[in-house]
Coordinates of C-alpha atoms and ligand atoms in Angstrom, one line a residue:
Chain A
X7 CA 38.9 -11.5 -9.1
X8 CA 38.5 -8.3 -7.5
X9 CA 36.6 -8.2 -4.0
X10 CA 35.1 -4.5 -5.0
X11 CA 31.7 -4.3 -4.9
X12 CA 30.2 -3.2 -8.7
X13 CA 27.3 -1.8 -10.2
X14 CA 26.6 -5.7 -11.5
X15 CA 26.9 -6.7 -7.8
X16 CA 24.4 -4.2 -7.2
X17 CA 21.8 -5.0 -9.6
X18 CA 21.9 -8.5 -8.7
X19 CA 21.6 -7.9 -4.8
X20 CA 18.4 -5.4 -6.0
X21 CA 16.5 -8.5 -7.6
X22 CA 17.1 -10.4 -5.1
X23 CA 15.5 -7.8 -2.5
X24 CA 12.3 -8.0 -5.0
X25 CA 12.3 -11.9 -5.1
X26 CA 13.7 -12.8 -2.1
X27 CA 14.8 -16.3 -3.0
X28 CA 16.3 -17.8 -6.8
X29 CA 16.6 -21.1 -7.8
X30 CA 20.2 -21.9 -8.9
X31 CA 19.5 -21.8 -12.1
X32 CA 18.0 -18.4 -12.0
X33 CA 20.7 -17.3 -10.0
X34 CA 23.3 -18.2 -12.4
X35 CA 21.3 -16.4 -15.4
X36 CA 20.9 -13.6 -13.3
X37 CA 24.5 -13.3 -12.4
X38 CA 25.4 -13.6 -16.5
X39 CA 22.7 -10.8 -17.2
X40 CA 24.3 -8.5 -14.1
X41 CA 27.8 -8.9 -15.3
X42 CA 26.3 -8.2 -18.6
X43 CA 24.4 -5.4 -18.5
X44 CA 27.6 -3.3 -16.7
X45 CA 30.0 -4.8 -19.1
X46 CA 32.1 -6.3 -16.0
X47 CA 33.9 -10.2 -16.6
X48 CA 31.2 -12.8 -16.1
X49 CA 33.4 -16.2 -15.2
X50 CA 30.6 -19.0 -15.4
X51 CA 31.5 -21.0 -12.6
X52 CA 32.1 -17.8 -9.8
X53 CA 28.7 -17.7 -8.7
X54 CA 29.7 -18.3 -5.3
X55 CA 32.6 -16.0 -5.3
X56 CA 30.2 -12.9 -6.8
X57 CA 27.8 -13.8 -3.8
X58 CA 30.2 -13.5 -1.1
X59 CA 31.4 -9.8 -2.2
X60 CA 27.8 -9.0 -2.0
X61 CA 27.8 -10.7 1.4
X62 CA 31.1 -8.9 2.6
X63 CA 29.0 -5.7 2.7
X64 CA 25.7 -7.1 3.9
X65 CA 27.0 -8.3 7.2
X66 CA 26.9 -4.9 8.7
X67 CA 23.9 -4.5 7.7
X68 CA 22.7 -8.6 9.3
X69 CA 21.5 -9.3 5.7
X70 CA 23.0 -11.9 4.3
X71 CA 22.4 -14.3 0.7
X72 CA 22.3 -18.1 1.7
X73 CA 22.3 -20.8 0.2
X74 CA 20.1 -24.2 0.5
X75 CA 18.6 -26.8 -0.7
X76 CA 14.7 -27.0 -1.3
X77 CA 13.2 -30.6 0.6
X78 CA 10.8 -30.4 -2.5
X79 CA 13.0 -31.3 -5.6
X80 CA 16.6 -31.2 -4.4
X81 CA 17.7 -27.9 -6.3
X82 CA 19.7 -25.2 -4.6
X83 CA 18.3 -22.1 -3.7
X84 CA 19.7 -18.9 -3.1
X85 CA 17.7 -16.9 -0.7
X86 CA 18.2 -13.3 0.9
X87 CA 17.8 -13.5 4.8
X88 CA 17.7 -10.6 7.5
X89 CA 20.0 -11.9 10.8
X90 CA 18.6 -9.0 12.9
X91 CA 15.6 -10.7 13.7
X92 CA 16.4 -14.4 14.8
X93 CA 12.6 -15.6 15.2
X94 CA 9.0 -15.0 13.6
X95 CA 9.0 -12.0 14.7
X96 CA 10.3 -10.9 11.7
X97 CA 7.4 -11.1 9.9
X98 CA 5.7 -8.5 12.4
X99 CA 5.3 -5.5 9.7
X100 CA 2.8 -8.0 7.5
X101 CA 1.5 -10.2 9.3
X102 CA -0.5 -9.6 13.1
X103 CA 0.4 -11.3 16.6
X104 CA -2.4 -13.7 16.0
X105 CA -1.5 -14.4 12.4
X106 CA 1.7 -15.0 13.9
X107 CA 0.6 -17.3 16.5
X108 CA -1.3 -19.3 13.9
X109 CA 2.0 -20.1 12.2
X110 CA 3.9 -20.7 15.1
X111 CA 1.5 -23.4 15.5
X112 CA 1.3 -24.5 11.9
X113 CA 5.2 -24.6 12.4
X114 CA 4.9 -26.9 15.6
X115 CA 2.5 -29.3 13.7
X116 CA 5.1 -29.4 11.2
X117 CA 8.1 -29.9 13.4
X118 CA 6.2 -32.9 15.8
X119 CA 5.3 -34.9 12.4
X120 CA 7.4 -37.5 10.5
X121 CA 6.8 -36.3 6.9
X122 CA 7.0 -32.7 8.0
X123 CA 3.2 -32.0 6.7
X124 CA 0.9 -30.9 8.6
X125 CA -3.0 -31.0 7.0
X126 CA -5.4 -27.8 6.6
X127 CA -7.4 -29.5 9.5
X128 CA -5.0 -30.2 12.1
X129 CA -4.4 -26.0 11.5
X130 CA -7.9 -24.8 11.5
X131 CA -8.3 -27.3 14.5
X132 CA -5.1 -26.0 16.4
X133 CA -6.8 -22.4 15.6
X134 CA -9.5 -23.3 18.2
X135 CA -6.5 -23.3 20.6
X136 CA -5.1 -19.8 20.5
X137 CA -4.4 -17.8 23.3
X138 CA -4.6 -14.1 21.3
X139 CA -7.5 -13.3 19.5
X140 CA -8.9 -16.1 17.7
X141 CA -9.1 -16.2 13.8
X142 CA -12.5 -17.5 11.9
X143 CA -12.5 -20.5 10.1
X144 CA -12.4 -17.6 6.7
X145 CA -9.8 -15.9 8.1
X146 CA -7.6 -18.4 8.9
X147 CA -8.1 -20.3 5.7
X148 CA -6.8 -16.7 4.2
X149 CA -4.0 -16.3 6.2
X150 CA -2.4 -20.0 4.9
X151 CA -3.1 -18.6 1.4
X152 CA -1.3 -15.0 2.0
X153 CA 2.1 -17.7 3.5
X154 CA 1.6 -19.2 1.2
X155 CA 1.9 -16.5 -1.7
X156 CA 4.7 -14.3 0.9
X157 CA 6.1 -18.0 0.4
X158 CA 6.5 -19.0 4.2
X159 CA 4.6 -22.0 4.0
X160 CA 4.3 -24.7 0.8
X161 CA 1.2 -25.9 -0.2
X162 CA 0.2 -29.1 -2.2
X163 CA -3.1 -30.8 -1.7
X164 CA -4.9 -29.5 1.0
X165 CA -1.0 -30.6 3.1
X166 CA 1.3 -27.9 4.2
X167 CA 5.3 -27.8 4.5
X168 CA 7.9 -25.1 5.3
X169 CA 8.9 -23.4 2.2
X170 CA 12.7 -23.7 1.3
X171 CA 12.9 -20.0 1.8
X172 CA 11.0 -20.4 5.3
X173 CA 14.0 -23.4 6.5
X174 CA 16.7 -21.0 4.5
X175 CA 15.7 -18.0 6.7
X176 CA 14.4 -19.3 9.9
X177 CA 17.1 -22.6 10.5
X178 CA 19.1 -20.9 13.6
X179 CA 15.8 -20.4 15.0
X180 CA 14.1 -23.9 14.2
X181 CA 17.3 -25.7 15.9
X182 CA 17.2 -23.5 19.3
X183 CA 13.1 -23.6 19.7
X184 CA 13.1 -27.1 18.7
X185 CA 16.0 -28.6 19.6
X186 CA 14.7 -32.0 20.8
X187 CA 12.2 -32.5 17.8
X188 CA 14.6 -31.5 14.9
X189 CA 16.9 -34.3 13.2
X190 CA 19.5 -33.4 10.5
X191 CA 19.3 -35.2 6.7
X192 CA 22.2 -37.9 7.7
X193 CA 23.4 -37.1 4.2
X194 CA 23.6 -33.8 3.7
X195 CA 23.4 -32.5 7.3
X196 CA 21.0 -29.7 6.9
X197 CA 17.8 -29.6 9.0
X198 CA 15.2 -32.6 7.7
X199 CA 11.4 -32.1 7.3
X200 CA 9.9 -33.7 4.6
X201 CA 12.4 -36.8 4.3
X202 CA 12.5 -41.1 4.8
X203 CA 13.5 -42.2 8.3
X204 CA 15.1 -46.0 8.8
X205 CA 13.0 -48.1 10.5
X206 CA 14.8 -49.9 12.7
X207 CA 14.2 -48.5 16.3
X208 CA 17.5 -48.3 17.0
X209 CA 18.8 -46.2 14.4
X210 CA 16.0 -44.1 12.9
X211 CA 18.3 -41.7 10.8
X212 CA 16.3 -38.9 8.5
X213 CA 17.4 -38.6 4.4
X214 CA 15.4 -36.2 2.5
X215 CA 13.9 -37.2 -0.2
X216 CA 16.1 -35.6 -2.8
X217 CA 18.9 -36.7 -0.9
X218 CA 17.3 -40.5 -0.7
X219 CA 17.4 -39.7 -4.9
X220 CA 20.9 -39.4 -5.2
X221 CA 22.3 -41.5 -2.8
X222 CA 20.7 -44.4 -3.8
X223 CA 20.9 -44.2 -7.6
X224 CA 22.3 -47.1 -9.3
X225 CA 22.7 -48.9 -6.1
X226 CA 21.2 -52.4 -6.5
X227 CA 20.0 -52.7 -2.7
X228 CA 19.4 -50.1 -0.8
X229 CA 20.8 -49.9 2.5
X230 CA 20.6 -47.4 5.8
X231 CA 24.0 -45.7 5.5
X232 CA 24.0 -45.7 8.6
X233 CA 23.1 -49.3 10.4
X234 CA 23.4 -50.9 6.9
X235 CA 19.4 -52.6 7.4
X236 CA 17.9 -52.5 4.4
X237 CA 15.7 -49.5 3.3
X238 CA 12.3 -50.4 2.8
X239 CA 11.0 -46.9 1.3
X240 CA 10.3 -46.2 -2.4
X241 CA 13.5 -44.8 -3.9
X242 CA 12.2 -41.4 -5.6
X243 CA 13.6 -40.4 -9.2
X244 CA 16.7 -37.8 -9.4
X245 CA 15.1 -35.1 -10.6
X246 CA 16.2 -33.2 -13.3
X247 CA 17.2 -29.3 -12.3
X248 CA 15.7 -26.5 -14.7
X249 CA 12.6 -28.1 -14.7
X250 CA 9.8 -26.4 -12.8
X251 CA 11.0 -25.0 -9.9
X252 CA 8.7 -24.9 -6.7
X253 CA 9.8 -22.8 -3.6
Chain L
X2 CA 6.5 -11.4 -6.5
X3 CA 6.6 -11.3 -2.9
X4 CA 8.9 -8.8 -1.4
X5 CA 10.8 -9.1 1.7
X6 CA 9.6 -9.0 5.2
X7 CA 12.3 -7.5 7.5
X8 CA 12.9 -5.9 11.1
X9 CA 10.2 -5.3 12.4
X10 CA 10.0 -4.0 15.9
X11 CA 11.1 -1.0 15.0
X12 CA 8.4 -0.1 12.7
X13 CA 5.3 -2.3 13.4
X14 CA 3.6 0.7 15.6
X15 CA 4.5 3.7 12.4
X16 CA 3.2 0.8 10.0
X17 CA -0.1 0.8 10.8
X18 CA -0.8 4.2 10.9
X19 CA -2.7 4.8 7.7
X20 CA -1.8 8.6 8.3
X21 CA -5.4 9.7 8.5
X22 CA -5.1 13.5 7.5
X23 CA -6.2 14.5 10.7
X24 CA -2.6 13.2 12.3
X25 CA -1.1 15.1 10.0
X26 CA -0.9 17.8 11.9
X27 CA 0.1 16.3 15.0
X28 CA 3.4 15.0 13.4
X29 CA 3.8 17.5 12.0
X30 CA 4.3 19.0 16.0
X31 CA 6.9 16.0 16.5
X32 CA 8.4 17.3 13.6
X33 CA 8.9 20.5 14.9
X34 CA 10.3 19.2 18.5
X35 CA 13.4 17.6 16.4
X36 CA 15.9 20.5 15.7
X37 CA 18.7 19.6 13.7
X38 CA 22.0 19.3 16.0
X39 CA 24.6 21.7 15.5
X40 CA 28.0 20.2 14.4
X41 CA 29.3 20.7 17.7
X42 CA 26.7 18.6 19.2
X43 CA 27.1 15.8 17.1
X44 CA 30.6 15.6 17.6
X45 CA 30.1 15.2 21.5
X46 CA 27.4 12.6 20.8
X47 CA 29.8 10.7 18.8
X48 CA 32.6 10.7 21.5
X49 CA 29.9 9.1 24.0
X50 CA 29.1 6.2 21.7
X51 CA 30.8 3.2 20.6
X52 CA 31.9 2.2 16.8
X53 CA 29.5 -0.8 17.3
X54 CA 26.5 1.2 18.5
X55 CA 26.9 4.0 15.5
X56 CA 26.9 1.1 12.6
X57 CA 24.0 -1.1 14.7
X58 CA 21.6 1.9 14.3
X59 CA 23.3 2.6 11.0
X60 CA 21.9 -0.9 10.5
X61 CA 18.6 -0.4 12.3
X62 CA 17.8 3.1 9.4
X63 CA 18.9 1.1 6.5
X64 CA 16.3 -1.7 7.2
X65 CA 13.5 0.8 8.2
X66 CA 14.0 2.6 5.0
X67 CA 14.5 -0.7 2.8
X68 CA 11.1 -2.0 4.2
X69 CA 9.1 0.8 3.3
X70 CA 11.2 1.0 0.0
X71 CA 9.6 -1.9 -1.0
X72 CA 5.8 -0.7 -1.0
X73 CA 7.5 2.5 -2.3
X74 CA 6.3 4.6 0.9
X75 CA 7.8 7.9 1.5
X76 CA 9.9 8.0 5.0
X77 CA 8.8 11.0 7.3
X78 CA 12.0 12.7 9.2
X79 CA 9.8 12.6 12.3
X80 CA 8.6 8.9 11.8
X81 CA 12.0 8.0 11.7
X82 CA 13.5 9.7 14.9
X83 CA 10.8 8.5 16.8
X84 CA 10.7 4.9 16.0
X85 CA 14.3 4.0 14.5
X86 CA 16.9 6.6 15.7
X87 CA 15.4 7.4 19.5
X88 CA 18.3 8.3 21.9
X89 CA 20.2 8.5 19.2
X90 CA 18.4 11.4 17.7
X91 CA 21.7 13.6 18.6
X92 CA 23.8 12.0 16.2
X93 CA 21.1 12.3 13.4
X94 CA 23.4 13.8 10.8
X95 CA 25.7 11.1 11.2
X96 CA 24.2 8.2 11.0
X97 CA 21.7 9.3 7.5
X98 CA 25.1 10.3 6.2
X99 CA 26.0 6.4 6.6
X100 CA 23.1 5.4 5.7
X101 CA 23.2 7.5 2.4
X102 CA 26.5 5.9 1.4
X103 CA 25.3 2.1 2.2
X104 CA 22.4 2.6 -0.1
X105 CA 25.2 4.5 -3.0
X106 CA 27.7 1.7 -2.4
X107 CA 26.2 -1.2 -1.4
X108 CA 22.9 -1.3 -2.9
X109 CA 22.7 1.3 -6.0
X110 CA 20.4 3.4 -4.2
X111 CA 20.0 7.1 -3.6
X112 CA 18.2 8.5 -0.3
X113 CA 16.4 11.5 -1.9
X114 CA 14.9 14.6 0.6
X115 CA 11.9 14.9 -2.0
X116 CA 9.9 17.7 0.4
X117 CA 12.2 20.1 2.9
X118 CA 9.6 21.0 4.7
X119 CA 8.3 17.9 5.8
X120 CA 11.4 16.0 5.6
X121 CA 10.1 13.3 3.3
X122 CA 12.8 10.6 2.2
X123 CA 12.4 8.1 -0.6
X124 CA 15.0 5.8 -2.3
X125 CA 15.9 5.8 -5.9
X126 CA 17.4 3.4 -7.9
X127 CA 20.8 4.7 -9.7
X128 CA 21.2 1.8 -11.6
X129 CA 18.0 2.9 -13.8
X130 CA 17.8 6.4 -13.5
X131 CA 20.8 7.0 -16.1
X132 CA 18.4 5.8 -18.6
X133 CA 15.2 6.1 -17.1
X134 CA 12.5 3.9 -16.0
X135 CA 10.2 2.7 -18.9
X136 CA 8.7 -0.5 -20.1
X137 CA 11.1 -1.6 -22.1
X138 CA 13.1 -2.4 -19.7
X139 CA 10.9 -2.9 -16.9
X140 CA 8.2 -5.8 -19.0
X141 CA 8.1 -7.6 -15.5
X142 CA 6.3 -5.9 -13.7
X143 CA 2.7 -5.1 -14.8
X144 CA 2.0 -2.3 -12.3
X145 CA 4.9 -0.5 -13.7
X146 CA 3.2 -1.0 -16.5
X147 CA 0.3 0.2 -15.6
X148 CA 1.9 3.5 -14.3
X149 CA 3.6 4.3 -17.0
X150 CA 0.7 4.5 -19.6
X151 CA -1.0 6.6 -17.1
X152 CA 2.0 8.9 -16.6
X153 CA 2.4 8.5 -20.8
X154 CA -1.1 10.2 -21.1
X155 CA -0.7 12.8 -18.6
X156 CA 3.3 14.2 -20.4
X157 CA 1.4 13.9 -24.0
X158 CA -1.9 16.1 -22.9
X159 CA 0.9 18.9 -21.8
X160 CA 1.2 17.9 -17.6
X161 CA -2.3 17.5 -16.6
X162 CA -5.4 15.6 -17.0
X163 CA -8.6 15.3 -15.8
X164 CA -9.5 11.7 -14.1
X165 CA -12.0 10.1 -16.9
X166 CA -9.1 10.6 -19.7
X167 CA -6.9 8.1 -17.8
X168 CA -10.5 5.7 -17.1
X169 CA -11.2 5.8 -20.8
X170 CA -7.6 5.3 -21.8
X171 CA -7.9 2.0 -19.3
X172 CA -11.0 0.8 -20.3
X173 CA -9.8 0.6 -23.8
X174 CA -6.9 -1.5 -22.3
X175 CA -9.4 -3.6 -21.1
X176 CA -8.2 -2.7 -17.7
X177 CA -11.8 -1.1 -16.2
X178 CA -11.8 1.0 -12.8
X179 CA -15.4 -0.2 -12.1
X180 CA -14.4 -3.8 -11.9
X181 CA -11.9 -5.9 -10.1
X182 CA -8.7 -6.9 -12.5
X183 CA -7.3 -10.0 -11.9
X184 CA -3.7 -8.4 -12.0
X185 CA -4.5 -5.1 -10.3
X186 CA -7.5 -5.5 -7.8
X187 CA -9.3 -2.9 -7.9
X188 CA -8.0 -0.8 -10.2
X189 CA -9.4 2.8 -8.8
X190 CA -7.5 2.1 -5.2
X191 CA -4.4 1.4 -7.2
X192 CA -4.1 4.2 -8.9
X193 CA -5.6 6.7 -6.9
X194 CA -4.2 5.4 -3.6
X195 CA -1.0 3.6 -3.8
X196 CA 0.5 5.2 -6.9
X197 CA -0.5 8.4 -5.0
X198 CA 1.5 6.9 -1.6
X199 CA 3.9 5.9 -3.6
X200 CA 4.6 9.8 -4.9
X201 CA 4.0 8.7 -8.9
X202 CA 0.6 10.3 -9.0
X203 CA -1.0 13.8 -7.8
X204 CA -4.9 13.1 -7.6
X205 CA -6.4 16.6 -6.7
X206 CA -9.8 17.7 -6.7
X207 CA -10.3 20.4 -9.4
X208 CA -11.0 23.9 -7.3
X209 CA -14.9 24.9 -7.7
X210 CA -16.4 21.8 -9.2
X211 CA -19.7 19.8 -7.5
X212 CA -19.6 17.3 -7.6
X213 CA -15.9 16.8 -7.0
X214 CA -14.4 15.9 -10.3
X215 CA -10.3 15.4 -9.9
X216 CA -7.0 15.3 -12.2
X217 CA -3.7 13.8 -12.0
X218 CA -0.4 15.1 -12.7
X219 CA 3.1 13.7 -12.1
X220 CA 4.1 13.0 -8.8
X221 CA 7.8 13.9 -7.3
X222 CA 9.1 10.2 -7.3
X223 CA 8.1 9.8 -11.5
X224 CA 9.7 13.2 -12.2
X225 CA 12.6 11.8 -10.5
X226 CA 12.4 8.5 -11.4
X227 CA 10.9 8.3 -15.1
X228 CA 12.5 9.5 -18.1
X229 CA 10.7 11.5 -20.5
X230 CA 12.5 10.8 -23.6
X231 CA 11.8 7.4 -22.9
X232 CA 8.0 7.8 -22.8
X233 CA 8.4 9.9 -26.0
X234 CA 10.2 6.9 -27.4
X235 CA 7.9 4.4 -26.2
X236 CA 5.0 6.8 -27.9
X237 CA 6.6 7.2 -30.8
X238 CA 6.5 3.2 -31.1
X239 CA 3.2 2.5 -30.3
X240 CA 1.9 4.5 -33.2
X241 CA 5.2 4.5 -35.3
X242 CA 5.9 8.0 -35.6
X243 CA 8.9 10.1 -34.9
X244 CA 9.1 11.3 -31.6
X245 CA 10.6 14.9 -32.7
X246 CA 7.0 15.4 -34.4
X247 CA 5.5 16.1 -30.9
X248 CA 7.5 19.4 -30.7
X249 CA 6.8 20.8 -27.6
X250 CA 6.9 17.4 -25.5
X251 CA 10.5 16.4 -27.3
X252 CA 11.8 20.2 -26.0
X253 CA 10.5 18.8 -22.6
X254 CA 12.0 16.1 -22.8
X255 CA 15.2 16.8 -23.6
X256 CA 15.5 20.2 -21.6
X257 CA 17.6 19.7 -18.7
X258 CA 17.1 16.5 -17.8
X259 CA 17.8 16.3 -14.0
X260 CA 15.1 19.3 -13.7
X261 CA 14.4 18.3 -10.2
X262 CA 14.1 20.2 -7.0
X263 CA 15.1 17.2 -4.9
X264 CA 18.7 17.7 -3.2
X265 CA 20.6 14.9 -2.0
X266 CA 20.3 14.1 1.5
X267 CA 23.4 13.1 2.5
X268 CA 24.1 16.2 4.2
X269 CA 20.7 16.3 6.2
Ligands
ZN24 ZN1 19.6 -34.0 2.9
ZN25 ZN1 19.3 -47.1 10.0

């Protein structure tokens, strides 16, 4: 396959600056419409490949597609992250240095709990604590719904999480700031919020949920894999991919 | 759709400046303490410099201009020399000649000078102007949308039209400037303001008349961007007739179809 960037490599690199993350799915259809559309070969199963020509000519400029897997339903995602900027900081053109201190410390609630949730109230109460110029109960309450639709933050009942897109982008910078509070999923190694933790003292490994799914499937008693105790958590359904897909 | 946030530093200070027009003016003085360096000069400024450094700020303008590509704001010479290039400002040339061929090679852009007195920059997309942008192949976005019946009214009443044609046109679409459209916001603002930011739409006040009463015609990005034939085509659709039968607006159409003053700027 040739390593020259096309016109379909292009057009697909273009989407993704308007959507700024895909599902896999997605991804795949868009790479079949790209190839399409400038009548170049479309080989099914080169997704990857395709990407990483795009990447080739990104890295000068820090951008780069990545790829990872939402907490939420297990799915891959592709997302397109900016390297230049290696903390919040690069949300400075939307969002003001309170705004950004409010999610700093909607990222911190986050981090310090187990489930990796942290509850509208703990962040309206954590808003009392600012050091920059404090944000109303209103404005705050907007803010969480603008991350929410820039998809930074997740939200389902009244309880919010990282968005995929938010670990996909900002993962260098959540393992340096918070290096002591972070655990990896002991399956697939990426960086664990929303997950099951073993409950022996000792041991205390993180799965994500998803991960929980598939490693545990058709396994008659589940066991840590890593102290072999038994797992006492609820064993979540694999989900099937395609269906609705939440970033 | 959410668009990308990215680098920010650089820009956060030229970002929100809502260029009152009383600025204006003073930029336009910044403007005028930028001269273009001579050849000669840039070549010494180059010598000084590092590959490393040249493709960093390379870097640095590509990211400005991709960030304000995506709300579709024009880039100001000056704005970008004093917030993105800096020391560097000797080597100007240089580096919007590598930035011009990132945006061709790499992301199926053009960098566009659209005014050479001001030095106005915006991006345009290569991969659609061959055929145009219309919404046939654009459904996905409804401000597009949005645009281009507005920019379809003003081609078909001959270039220019006065501001309640394109109100009464919307409110038959259901889509009412007096009231806040679940899709748009308000409506007025949108078109008025950001399409007019955004270089698809003149708004001017009609000379003489009191109270004010305005009219809009093309702006530079849609006569760059948009494809006439394509709204003829689209028109001819919606009320299934030929599109040759609207004589003068086909001739239009189809007369020299790059008929734009904007030059590349890969020189600049
Ligand atoms: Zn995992
Ligand atoms: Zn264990």
């Amino acid at each position: 396959m040739s390593r020259q960037m096309g016109d379909s490599h292009r057009r697909f690199l273009q989407i993704m600056m308007v959507n700024g993350i895909v599902d896999e799915h997605e991804a795949r259809t868009l790479y079949q419409h790209c190839c399409e559309r400038h009548n170049t070969q479309h080989v099914p199963d080169k997704l990857d490949e395709f990407i990483d020509i795009i990447n080739s000519k990104l890295q000068p400029m820090f951008m780069q597609i990545r790829k990872g897997m939402s907490e939420d339903n297990g799915q891959q995602y592709y997302a397109l992250v900016n390297m230049a900027e290696t903390d919040v900081t690069r949300m400075s053109s939307d969002y003001a240095d309170n705004e950004l201190e409010l999610f700093r410390k909607t990222m911190d609630l986050i981090v310090n709990t187990e489930n990796g949730k942290a509850s509208s109230t703990d962040i309206l109460n954590s808003a009392d604590t600012m050091t920059t110029k404090k944000l109303k109960k209103s404005e705050t309450e907007h803010l969480l719904n603008r991350l929410v639709s820039d998809k930074w933050l997740s939200e389902k009942r009244g309880e919010y999480t990282l968005s995929t897109r938010c670990i996909i982008e900002m993962e260098p910078y959540i393992r340096t700031m918070y290096q002591d509070q972070v655990k990896v999923c002991h399956i697939c190694h990426n960086i664990a919020f929303q997950c099951q933790i073993c409950e022996k003292p000792t041991c205390g490994i993180k799965i994500h949920n998803p991960c929980v799914a598939r490693y545990f499937k058709g396994r008659a008693e589940p066991r840590c894999p890593a102290c072999d105790d038994f797992w006492p958590h609820e064993i979540p359904e694999v989900r099937r991919p395609h269906s609705q897909s939440r970033r | 759709m959410t668009q990308r946030k990215r680098l920010s530093n650089t820009q956060s200070s030229s970002q929100s400046k809502r260029q009152p027009s009383s600025l204006v003016a003073q930029e336009e003085d910044d403007d005028a303490t930028f001269t273009q360096p001579s050849t000669s000069q840039v070549q010494r400024g180059l010598e000084k410099l590092t590959p490393a450094q040249i493709d960093q700020k390379t870097a640095e303008v590509v990211q400005y201009f991709l960030v304000k590509d995506q709300k579709k704001i024009p880039v100001r010479r000056a704005d970008l020399v004093k917030h993105v290039v800096k020391e560097y400002r000797n080597i100007y040339p240089e580096i919007i000649k590598r930035a011009s061929r990132t945006f061709d090679q790499v992301f199926g852009l053009k960098l566009v000078e659209i005014d050479a007195k001001t030095h106005m920059y915006i991006l345009i997309n290569k991969l659609e102007t061959a055929e145009g942008i219309s919404p046939i192949n654009s459904p996905a976005n409804p401000k597009m949308g949005l645009l281009f019946v507005i920019l379809s009214v003003i081609f078909m009443k001959g270039g220019v039209v006065r501001e309640n044609v394109i109100w009464n046109t919307l409110k038959k679409l259901r889509v009412d400037p007096g009231e806040k459209h679940e899709e748009f916001g308000d409506v007025k603002k949108l078109v008025t303001d950001e399409f007019v930011r955004q270089r698809y739409l003149e708004y001017v006040r009609i000379p003489h008349t009191e109270p004010a009463e305005y009219e809009f015609h093309w702006g530079q990005r849609a006569d760059i961007e948009v494809s006439k034939a394509k709204i003829l085509e689209f028109m001819g659709q919606l009320h299934e007739q030929d599109p040759q039968s609207w004589t003068q607006q086909y001739r239009e159409a189809h007369s020299c179809p790059s008929s734009t003053q904007a030059s590349t700027s890969s020189q600049r």
